[in-house]
Short mmCIF file of C-alpha atoms in Angstrom, two decimals:
data_model
loop_
_atom_site.label_atom_id
_atom_site.label_comp_id
_atom_site.label_asym_id
_atom_site.label_seq_id
_atom_site.Cartn_x
_atom_site.Cartn_y
_atom_site.Cartn_z
CA MET Q 1 -105.71 -10.57 10.24
CA PRO Q 2 -107.85 -10.08 8.51
CA LEU Q 3 -110.55 -8.94 10.93
CA LEU Q 4 -114.31 -10.96 10.27
CA GLN Q 5 -116.80 -8.88 11.77
CA PHE Q 6 -120.42 -10.74 11.44
CA ASN Q 7 -123.87 -9.42 11.91
CA LEU Q 8 -126.46 -11.57 11.97
CA VAL Q 9 -130.13 -11.10 13.05
CA GLN Q 10 -131.13 -12.01 17.00
CA GLY Q 11 -131.75 -15.45 17.34
CA SER Q 12 -131.93 -16.71 14.12
CA TRP Q 13 -128.97 -19.31 15.01
CA THR Q 14 -128.05 -21.10 17.66
CA LYS Q 15 -124.82 -20.73 19.52
CA PRO Q 16 -123.91 -24.47 18.12
CA GLN Q 17 -124.30 -22.36 14.43
CA VAL Q 18 -122.83 -19.13 14.87
CA LYS Q 19 -119.61 -21.40 16.10
CA THR Q 20 -120.35 -23.19 13.31
CA ILE Q 21 -120.20 -20.14 10.97
CA LEU Q 22 -117.07 -18.65 12.67
CA ASP Q 23 -114.81 -21.96 12.03
CA LEU Q 24 -115.83 -21.88 8.34
CA ALA Q 25 -115.23 -18.63 7.76
CA TYR Q 26 -111.41 -19.02 9.54
CA ASP Q 27 -110.99 -22.19 7.29
CA THR Q 28 -111.66 -20.20 4.50
CA THR Q 29 -109.31 -17.63 5.33
CA LEU Q 30 -106.43 -19.73 6.06
CA GLU Q 31 -107.43 -21.75 2.58
CA VAL Q 32 -107.83 -18.72 0.39
CA PHE Q 33 -105.89 -16.07 2.18
CA HIS Q 34 -103.42 -18.25 3.09
CA ALA Q 35 -103.39 -16.80 6.97
CA PRO Q 36 -101.16 -18.93 9.11
CA GLU Q 37 -102.51 -21.00 11.59
CA GLY Q 38 -104.02 -19.05 14.66
CA ASP Q 39 -104.19 -15.82 12.93
CA ARG Q 40 -108.03 -15.81 14.06
CA TYR Q 41 -109.69 -12.07 14.69
CA GLN Q 42 -113.49 -12.68 14.43
CA THR Q 43 -116.71 -10.91 16.23
CA VAL Q 44 -119.96 -11.31 16.49
CA SER Q 45 -122.74 -8.75 16.78
CA PHE Q 46 -126.29 -9.39 17.07
CA PHE Q 47 -129.02 -7.14 15.85
CA ASP Q 48 -132.96 -7.04 15.99
CA PRO Q 49 -134.56 -8.06 12.59
CA ASP Q 50 -135.38 -4.28 11.72
CA TYR Q 51 -131.99 -3.50 12.38
CA LEU Q 52 -130.08 -5.42 10.07
CA VAL Q 53 -130.91 -3.87 7.07
CA MET Q 54 -129.84 -6.22 3.81
CA ALA Q 55 -132.13 -4.72 0.55
CA ASP Q 56 -131.41 -6.53 -2.62
CA THR Q 57 -130.31 -3.22 -4.06
CA GLY Q 58 -132.50 -4.06 -7.06
CA LEU Q 59 -131.23 -7.45 -7.78
CA GLY Q 60 -135.07 -8.90 -7.01
CA PHE Q 61 -134.89 -11.47 -4.36
CA ASN Q 62 -135.34 -11.33 -0.59
CA ARG Q 63 -133.41 -12.37 2.24
CA SER Q 64 -134.52 -14.61 5.03
CA PRO Q 65 -133.57 -13.86 9.08
CA HIS Q 66 -130.88 -16.22 8.57
CA ARG Q 67 -129.17 -13.34 6.80
CA ILE Q 68 -125.22 -12.80 7.65
CA MET Q 69 -123.94 -9.94 6.52
CA LEU Q 70 -119.71 -10.17 7.04
CA ASN Q 71 -117.46 -7.04 7.37
CA ILE Q 72 -113.74 -7.80 6.28
CA ARG Q 73 -110.80 -5.69 6.90
CA THR Q 74 -107.35 -7.12 5.37
CA ARG Q 75 -104.39 -5.82 3.91
CA PRO Q 76 -104.50 -5.66 0.13
CA ARG Q 77 -105.43 -8.79 -1.49
CA PRO Q 78 -105.95 -10.04 -5.24
CA GLU Q 79 -109.21 -9.59 -6.90
CA ALA Q 80 -109.28 -13.12 -7.80
CA GLU Q 81 -108.66 -13.91 -4.25
CA LYS Q 82 -111.62 -11.85 -3.05
CA LEU Q 83 -113.59 -13.44 -5.40
CA THR Q 84 -112.86 -17.43 -4.32
CA PHE Q 85 -113.01 -16.17 -1.03
CA TYR Q 86 -117.05 -15.21 -1.24
CA LYS Q 87 -117.58 -18.70 -3.18
CA THR Q 88 -115.59 -20.51 -0.90
CA PHE Q 89 -117.12 -19.43 2.32
CA LEU Q 90 -120.77 -19.49 0.55
CA ALA Q 91 -119.99 -22.92 -0.39
CA LYS Q 92 -118.93 -24.11 2.65
CA LEU Q 93 -122.28 -22.69 4.17
CA GLN Q 94 -124.30 -24.31 1.89
CA ALA Q 95 -122.67 -27.31 2.44
CA THR Q 96 -123.19 -27.46 6.22
CA PHE Q 97 -126.48 -25.64 6.52
CA ASP Q 98 -129.76 -25.12 4.15
CA PHE Q 99 -128.43 -21.96 3.41
CA ASP Q 100 -130.16 -19.23 0.91
CA PRO Q 101 -126.91 -17.67 -0.97
CA HIS Q 102 -129.43 -14.30 -0.92
CA ASP Q 103 -128.06 -14.25 2.81
CA LEU Q 104 -124.86 -13.86 2.14
CA MET Q 105 -123.15 -10.45 2.22
CA ILE Q 106 -119.58 -9.75 2.23
CA ASP Q 107 -117.85 -6.18 1.97
CA MET Q 108 -113.81 -6.04 2.24
CA VAL Q 109 -112.31 -2.97 3.61
CA GLU Q 110 -108.43 -2.77 2.80
CA ASN Q 111 -106.11 -1.05 4.80
CA GLY Q 112 -101.91 -0.84 5.25
CA ASP Q 113 -99.24 -2.45 7.76
CA ALA Q 114 -99.52 1.21 9.87
CA ASP Q 115 -102.77 0.15 10.70
CA TRP Q 116 -102.74 -2.37 12.49
CA SER Q 117 -101.56 -2.79 16.18
CA PHE Q 118 -101.64 -6.40 17.58
CA ALA Q 119 -100.34 -5.37 20.78
CA ASN Q 120 -98.05 -3.06 23.10
CA GLY Q 121 -98.90 0.03 21.23
CA GLN Q 122 -96.57 -1.03 18.01
CA ALA Q 123 -97.40 -1.91 14.47
CA GLN Q 124 -96.02 -5.18 14.41
CA PHE Q 125 -96.14 -5.37 10.30
CA ILE Q 126 -94.16 -2.42 10.25
CA THR Q 127 -91.56 -3.44 12.89
CA GLY Q 128 -91.19 -6.71 11.38
CA GLU Q 129 -92.45 -9.11 13.98
CA LEU Q 130 -95.43 -9.95 12.13
#
């Protein structure tokens, strides 16, 4: 935990590039969220460009087909940790790819311990297993 859900434009990234994006995000969760090693939950969905709409919300920029919409579900985190995650993940993308910072959008949704069941129909944060 956290659960990272990546939304990408179909055909804009190669399979090895997608793997690298996932690895960079995982490394960022270890570094910033202090997630334990092996705590990796990620999904990737691909969309026709017309179905992954990321407007600029009036900020005055355009996005390319390499845009990434990242949805994160996580236990509550301090604001400073969230802001550090945004900057750190972007910096890793920019250091690895010729990545436009306007092409990254991240949203975090917080939830509680009872909202996670990793297996066996139990809430491991509540049972004390995690």
